[in-house]
Amino acid sequence: QSSNKGGIGMDYNCQVIAELQKLADAFRSNGDQWRAHGYVKAISAIRAYGSEIKTFEEAQSISGIGAKMAAKICEILEMGTLRKVGEICNNEKNQVMELFTKVWGVGPATAQNWSINGFRTLEDLKTKAHLTNQQKIGLKHFDDIQDRMIREEVEEIGTMVKKAALDIEPRLKVELCGSYRRGKVTCGDVDVLITKPDDICIEILIQIVGQLRETGFITDDLVKIEVNKTHKKYLGLCRLPGANQRYRRLDIFVVPQSEYATALMHYTGSALFNRSIRLLATNKGMSLSEHSLTAGIVREGKDILNDGYILPTPTEESIFTQLELQYRPPEERDH
Ligand code: DCP
Ligand code: MG
Ligand code: MN
């Protein structure tokens, strides 16, 4: 049984993936998203390969792995570790950056400032740093937010949200997406997608969150309401009733029925899958977003000369079909 975020099937190349993941984490914490993404993509390619890599040639033959990455894979196979990991990851500066950027609401720039100010521990942040409200919540519930939950708890939390939503408006459709829908054994948060008939006012999210707050289920708000065209989202913390329950991250997204399939695909992820399928759409002269699939766009460099037209996408399957791709169920969308 798999251990990496609970995928299905056997894990190959665990050591290689673990070493490369250390570099990805270090680059991300230090704000080098570009390098971090390079390692994330390589890890994804190695996972997709699905058998034990034994030689340089074999590594290089994997689609998405070039000579440089293949050499790193070989070094790990031979030495059990990477020299680069020693240089980049195992120093105090990086470890502090990784710790600070794990706090919800903290990015590389803030972490760097704190590090320069001489802060080294979460206790330093609690007592000496100037914190936003989000960061205060992130620090207070640091351990709970880091913890991943099993599917049963995601379902229990989903049921609470669904009940509150349907009490307010029975025509709403409530679904769990994110890593849960991709079939992961553990989930970092609960992602709830609420689809509303197009004629219902979007204020419905404020009512649902208000209701859940009133009963004490929602305990802290991280982002009260964020508007993204026709979508609204809420990010916060919740806690199931009863003794010994942990605080859990809860995201609720409200979208109109007309954008259901593209929204479902987007909020199901993974983030890496979304990037690849969007890039693929762009390369086919189309554009895919959480709102729609568009064709007939005319670009001249950065300028868009013609906005194109929205293709009907009643189901996720219809998105794959129009992109001339074979359908991939959520369980196969990790990369
Ligand atoms: N998403 C995205 N790009 C991002 C962040 C998120 O496309 N930068 C989309 C894809 C994700 C979904 O939103 O799958 C939910 O985001 P989460 O951060 O909740 O990620 P997951 O649910 O996939 O994983 P986890 O179990 O860590 O929550
Ligand atoms: Mg999630
Ligand atoms: Mn989420």
Coordinates of C-alpha atoms and ligand atoms in Angstrom, one line a residue:
Q1 CA 0.0 0.0 0.0
S2 CA 1.2 3.4 -0.9
S3 CA 2.4 6.0 1.6
N4 CA 2.8 9.1 -0.6
K5 CA -0.3 11.1 0.1
G6 CA -2.2 7.8 -0.1
G7 CA -2.1 6.9 -3.8
I8 CA -3.2 3.5 -5.0
G9 CA -0.9 0.6 -5.9
M10 CA 2.8 0.0 -5.2
D11 CA 5.3 2.8 -4.8
Y12 CA 8.5 2.6 -6.8
N13 CA 11.5 4.8 -6.6
C14 CA 10.6 6.0 -3.1
Q15 CA 14.1 7.1 -2.2
V16 CA 14.5 9.0 -5.4
I17 CA 11.2 10.8 -5.0
A18 CA 11.9 11.6 -1.3
E19 CA 15.3 13.2 -2.2
L20 CA 13.8 15.3 -5.0
Q21 CA 10.9 16.3 -2.9
K22 CA 13.3 17.8 -0.3
L23 CA 14.7 20.1 -3.1
A24 CA 11.2 21.0 -4.3
D25 CA 10.1 22.0 -0.8
A26 CA 13.3 24.0 -0.2
F27 CA 13.0 25.9 -3.5
R28 CA 9.3 26.6 -2.8
S29 CA 9.9 27.9 0.7
N30 CA 12.6 30.1 -0.6
G31 CA 10.4 31.6 -3.3
D32 CA 12.0 29.9 -6.2
Q33 CA 8.7 28.6 -7.7
W34 CA 10.3 28.0 -11.1
R35 CA 12.9 25.5 -9.8
A36 CA 10.4 24.0 -7.3
H37 CA 8.1 23.3 -10.2
G38 CA 10.8 21.6 -12.2
Y39 CA 11.3 19.1 -9.4
V40 CA 7.6 18.7 -8.8
K41 CA 7.2 17.9 -12.5
A42 CA 10.1 15.4 -12.4
I43 CA 8.6 13.7 -9.4
S44 CA 5.3 13.5 -11.2
A45 CA 6.9 11.9 -14.2
I46 CA 8.7 9.3 -12.0
R47 CA 5.4 8.4 -10.3
A48 CA 3.7 8.0 -13.6
Y49 CA 6.5 5.7 -14.8
G50 CA 5.5 3.2 -12.3
S51 CA 8.4 0.8 -12.2
E52 CA 11.8 0.7 -10.5
I53 CA 14.4 2.9 -12.3
K54 CA 17.8 1.1 -12.5
T55 CA 20.0 3.0 -14.9
F56 CA 20.8 6.4 -16.3
E57 CA 19.4 5.4 -19.7
E58 CA 16.2 4.2 -18.2
A59 CA 15.8 7.5 -16.3
Q60 CA 16.5 9.6 -19.3
S61 CA 14.0 7.6 -21.4
I62 CA 11.1 8.8 -19.1
S63 CA 9.1 11.5 -20.8
G64 CA 9.7 14.7 -18.9
I65 CA 13.1 13.7 -17.5
G66 CA 16.2 15.2 -19.2
A67 CA 19.9 14.4 -18.9
K68 CA 20.4 16.6 -15.8
M69 CA 17.5 15.2 -13.9
A70 CA 18.5 11.6 -14.9
A71 CA 22.0 12.3 -13.5
K72 CA 20.5 13.3 -10.2
I73 CA 18.4 10.2 -10.2
C74 CA 21.5 8.1 -10.7
E75 CA 23.4 9.9 -8.0
I76 CA 20.5 9.0 -5.6
L77 CA 20.5 5.4 -6.8
E78 CA 24.3 5.1 -6.2
M79 CA 24.8 7.2 -3.1
G80 CA 21.3 6.9 -1.5
T81 CA 21.3 10.7 -1.3
L82 CA 22.0 13.9 -3.3
R83 CA 24.9 16.2 -2.6
K84 CA 22.7 19.1 -3.5
V85 CA 20.2 18.1 -0.8
G86 CA 23.0 18.5 1.8
E87 CA 24.0 21.9 0.4
I88 CA 20.5 23.4 0.0
C89 CA 18.2 21.6 2.5
N90 CA 20.3 20.7 5.5
N91 CA 21.2 24.2 6.7
E92 CA 19.6 26.2 9.4
K93 CA 18.5 29.1 7.2
N94 CA 16.5 26.7 4.9
Q95 CA 15.0 24.8 7.8
V96 CA 13.7 28.1 9.3
M97 CA 12.2 29.1 5.9
E98 CA 10.5 25.8 5.6
L99 CA 9.1 26.0 9.1
F100 CA 7.8 29.6 8.7
T101 CA 6.2 29.1 5.2
K102 CA 4.2 26.1 6.7
V103 CA 2.3 28.7 8.7
W104 CA -1.0 29.4 6.9
G105 CA -0.8 32.9 5.3
V106 CA 3.0 33.1 5.3
G107 CA 4.9 33.3 2.0
P108 CA 8.7 33.3 1.2
A109 CA 9.0 37.1 1.5
T110 CA 7.5 37.3 5.0
A111 CA 9.5 34.2 6.2
Q112 CA 12.7 35.8 4.9
N113 CA 12.0 39.0 6.8
W114 CA 11.4 37.1 10.0
S115 CA 14.5 35.1 9.4
I116 CA 16.5 38.3 8.9
N117 CA 15.0 39.7 12.1
G118 CA 16.5 36.7 13.9
F119 CA 13.4 34.7 14.5
R120 CA 14.0 31.0 14.5
T121 CA 11.1 29.2 16.1
L122 CA 7.3 29.3 16.1
E123 CA 7.5 30.6 19.7
D124 CA 9.6 33.6 18.4
L125 CA 6.8 34.3 15.9
K126 CA 4.1 34.1 18.6
T127 CA 5.9 36.4 21.0
K128 CA 7.8 38.8 18.8
A129 CA 6.6 38.9 15.2
H130 CA 3.9 41.3 13.8
L131 CA 1.2 38.8 12.6
T132 CA -1.8 39.2 10.3
N133 CA -5.1 37.6 11.6
Q134 CA -4.6 34.7 9.2
Q135 CA -1.1 34.1 10.5
K136 CA -2.3 34.2 14.1
I137 CA -4.9 31.5 13.3
G138 CA -2.3 29.5 11.3
L139 CA 0.1 29.6 14.3
K140 CA -2.5 28.8 16.9
H141 CA -3.6 25.7 15.0
F142 CA -0.3 24.9 13.4
D143 CA -0.2 21.2 14.3
D144 CA -3.9 20.6 13.4
I145 CA -3.5 22.3 10.0
Q146 CA -0.3 20.2 9.2
D147 CA -2.2 17.0 10.1
R148 CA -3.9 15.1 7.3
M149 CA -7.3 13.4 8.0
I150 CA -8.8 10.1 6.8
R151 CA -11.6 9.9 4.3
E152 CA -14.2 9.2 7.0
E153 CA -13.6 12.5 8.7
V154 CA -13.8 14.4 5.4
E155 CA -17.2 12.7 4.8
E156 CA -18.4 13.7 8.3
I157 CA -17.4 17.3 7.7
G158 CA -18.9 17.2 4.2
T159 CA -22.2 16.0 5.7
M160 CA -22.3 18.9 8.2
V161 CA -21.8 21.4 5.3
K162 CA -24.3 19.7 3.1
K163 CA -27.0 19.7 5.8
A164 CA -26.6 23.4 6.5
A165 CA -26.6 24.2 2.7
L166 CA -29.7 22.1 2.0
D167 CA -31.6 23.5 5.0
I168 CA -31.1 26.9 3.4
E169 CA -31.8 25.9 -0.2
P170 CA -32.8 22.4 -1.2
R171 CA -32.0 22.9 -4.8
L172 CA -28.2 23.2 -4.1
K173 CA -25.9 20.4 -5.2
V174 CA -23.2 19.7 -2.6
E175 CA -20.1 17.6 -3.5
L176 CA -16.7 16.8 -2.0
C177 CA -13.8 17.5 -4.4
G178 CA -10.0 18.0 -4.0
S179 CA -7.8 15.1 -2.9
Y180 CA -10.9 13.3 -1.5
R181 CA -12.5 13.0 -4.9
R182 CA -9.2 11.8 -6.3
G183 CA -9.5 8.9 -4.0
K184 CA -6.6 9.8 -1.7
V185 CA -6.4 7.8 1.6
T186 CA -5.7 11.1 3.5
C187 CA -6.7 14.7 2.8
G188 CA -5.1 18.0 3.9
D189 CA -8.4 19.8 4.0
V190 CA -12.0 19.4 3.0
D191 CA -13.0 21.0 -0.4
V192 CA -16.7 21.4 -0.8
L193 CA -18.2 22.4 -4.2
I194 CA -21.7 23.8 -4.0
T195 CA -23.5 24.2 -7.4
K196 CA -26.5 26.5 -7.5
P197 CA -29.2 26.9 -10.1
D198 CA -28.2 30.0 -12.1
D199 CA -31.1 32.1 -10.8
I200 CA -30.1 31.8 -7.1
C201 CA -28.2 34.8 -5.7
I202 CA -24.6 34.1 -4.7
E203 CA -25.2 35.5 -1.2
I204 CA -26.1 31.9 -0.4
L205 CA -22.5 31.3 0.7
I206 CA -22.7 34.0 3.4
Q207 CA -25.8 32.3 4.7
I208 CA -24.3 28.8 4.8
V209 CA -21.1 30.0 6.5
G210 CA -23.2 32.1 8.9
Q211 CA -25.2 29.1 9.9
L212 CA -22.2 26.8 10.4
R213 CA -20.5 29.5 12.5
E214 CA -23.6 29.9 14.7
T215 CA -23.6 26.2 15.6
G216 CA -19.9 26.5 16.5
F217 CA -18.8 24.1 13.7
I218 CA -16.9 26.8 11.8
T219 CA -14.4 28.2 14.3
D220 CA -12.1 30.6 12.4
D221 CA -12.3 32.5 9.1
L222 CA -9.2 32.7 6.9
V223 CA -10.8 34.2 3.8
K224 CA -14.4 35.3 4.5
I225 CA -15.5 35.6 0.9
E226 CA -13.4 35.8 -2.2
V227 CA -15.1 36.6 -5.5
N228 CA -13.7 35.3 -8.7
K229 CA -16.2 36.4 -11.4
T230 CA -19.2 34.0 -11.0
H231 CA -17.5 31.9 -8.3
K232 CA -17.3 32.6 -4.6
K233 CA -15.1 30.9 -2.1
Y234 CA -14.8 30.7 1.7
L235 CA -11.7 29.4 3.5
G236 CA -11.7 28.7 7.2
L237 CA -11.4 26.2 10.0
C238 CA -14.0 23.9 11.4
R239 CA -14.3 21.2 14.1
L240 CA -16.6 18.3 14.4
P241 CA -18.7 18.2 17.6
G242 CA -17.5 15.8 20.4
A243 CA -14.4 15.3 22.5
N244 CA -10.8 15.1 21.0
Q245 CA -11.7 16.5 17.6
R246 CA -9.0 18.4 15.7
Y247 CA -9.4 21.7 13.9
R248 CA -9.6 21.1 10.2
R249 CA -9.2 23.3 7.1
L250 CA -12.5 23.8 5.2
D251 CA -12.8 25.3 1.8
I252 CA -16.3 26.0 0.3
F253 CA -16.7 27.0 -3.4
V254 CA -20.0 28.2 -4.8
V255 CA -20.5 28.1 -8.6
P256 CA -23.4 28.5 -11.0
Q257 CA -24.9 25.4 -12.7
S258 CA -23.8 26.6 -16.2
E259 CA -20.1 26.3 -15.1
Y260 CA -20.5 23.0 -13.2
A261 CA -18.2 20.7 -15.1
T262 CA -15.2 23.1 -15.5
A263 CA -15.5 24.1 -11.9
L264 CA -15.7 20.4 -10.7
M265 CA -12.6 19.6 -12.7
H266 CA -10.7 22.6 -11.4
Y267 CA -11.5 22.0 -7.7
T268 CA -10.8 18.3 -8.1
G269 CA -7.3 19.0 -9.3
S270 CA -4.6 18.1 -8.8
A271 CA -3.0 21.5 -9.2
L272 CA -0.4 19.8 -11.4
F273 CA -3.1 18.1 -13.5
N274 CA -4.9 21.5 -13.9
R275 CA -1.7 23.1 -15.2
S276 CA -1.0 20.4 -17.7
I277 CA -4.6 20.2 -19.1
R278 CA -4.8 24.0 -19.4
L279 CA -1.5 24.1 -21.2
L280 CA -2.7 21.4 -23.5
A281 CA -5.9 23.4 -24.2
T282 CA -3.8 26.5 -25.0
N283 CA -1.6 24.5 -27.4
K284 CA -4.8 23.4 -29.2
G285 CA -5.9 27.1 -29.7
M286 CA -8.4 26.8 -26.9
S287 CA -8.5 28.0 -23.3
L288 CA -9.7 26.1 -20.2
S289 CA -10.4 27.7 -16.9
E290 CA -12.6 27.0 -13.9
H291 CA -15.3 29.0 -15.7
S292 CA -15.4 27.5 -19.2
L293 CA -13.7 25.9 -22.2
T294 CA -13.3 28.5 -25.0
A295 CA -12.4 28.0 -28.6
G296 CA -11.6 30.4 -31.5
I297 CA -9.4 32.7 -29.5
V298 CA -7.2 34.8 -31.8
R299 CA -3.9 35.9 -30.1
E300 CA -1.3 38.2 -31.4
G301 CA 1.6 37.9 -29.0
K302 CA 0.2 38.9 -25.7
D303 CA -2.9 40.7 -27.1
I304 CA -6.2 38.9 -27.6
L305 CA -7.8 40.0 -30.8
N306 CA -10.8 37.8 -30.6
D307 CA -12.3 36.4 -27.3
G308 CA -13.6 33.3 -29.1
Y309 CA -16.7 31.5 -28.0
I310 CA -17.6 29.2 -25.1
L311 CA -18.0 25.5 -25.9
P312 CA -20.8 23.7 -24.1
T313 CA -19.4 21.5 -21.3
P314 CA -22.2 19.7 -19.6
T315 CA -19.9 17.0 -18.1
E316 CA -16.2 16.5 -17.3
E317 CA -16.2 13.8 -20.1
S318 CA -17.3 16.5 -22.6
I319 CA -14.2 18.6 -21.7
F320 CA -11.8 15.7 -22.3
T321 CA -13.6 14.8 -25.6
Q322 CA -13.4 18.4 -26.9
L323 CA -9.7 18.5 -26.1
E324 CA -9.3 15.1 -27.9
L325 CA -8.2 13.4 -24.8
Q326 CA -9.1 10.0 -23.3
Y327 CA -11.3 10.5 -20.2
R328 CA -9.3 10.3 -17.0
P329 CA -11.2 9.5 -13.8
P330 CA -10.3 11.7 -10.7
E331 CA -8.1 8.8 -9.3
E332 CA -5.8 9.3 -12.3
R333 CA -5.4 13.0 -12.1
D334 CA -2.5 13.4 -9.7
H335 CA -0.3 14.7 -12.5
Ligands
DCP1 N1 -5.9 24.2 -7.1 C1 -5.2 24.6 -8.3 N2 -4.1 25.4 -8.1 C2 -3.6 25.7 -6.9 C3 -4.3 25.3 -5.7 C4 -5.5 24.5 -5.9 O1 -5.6 24.3 -9.4 N3 -2.5 26.4 -6.8 C5 -7.1 23.3 -7.3 C6 -6.6 21.9 -7.5 C7 -6.7 21.3 -6.2 C8 -7.9 21.9 -5.6 O2 -7.9 23.3 -6.1 O3 -6.8 19.9 -6.2 C9 -8.0 21.9 -4.1 O4 -6.8 22.5 -3.6 P1 -6.1 21.9 -2.3 O5 -5.1 22.9 -1.9 O6 -7.2 21.6 -1.2 O7 -5.4 20.6 -2.7 P2 -5.8 19.0 -2.7 O8 -7.2 18.9 -2.2 O9 -5.5 18.5 -4.1 O10 -4.8 18.3 -1.7 P3 -4.8 18.4 -0.1 O11 -5.2 17.0 0.3 O12 -3.5 18.7 0.3 O13 -5.9 19.4 0.3
MG2 MG -7.8 19.7 -0.5
MN3 MN -8.4 23.2 -0.3

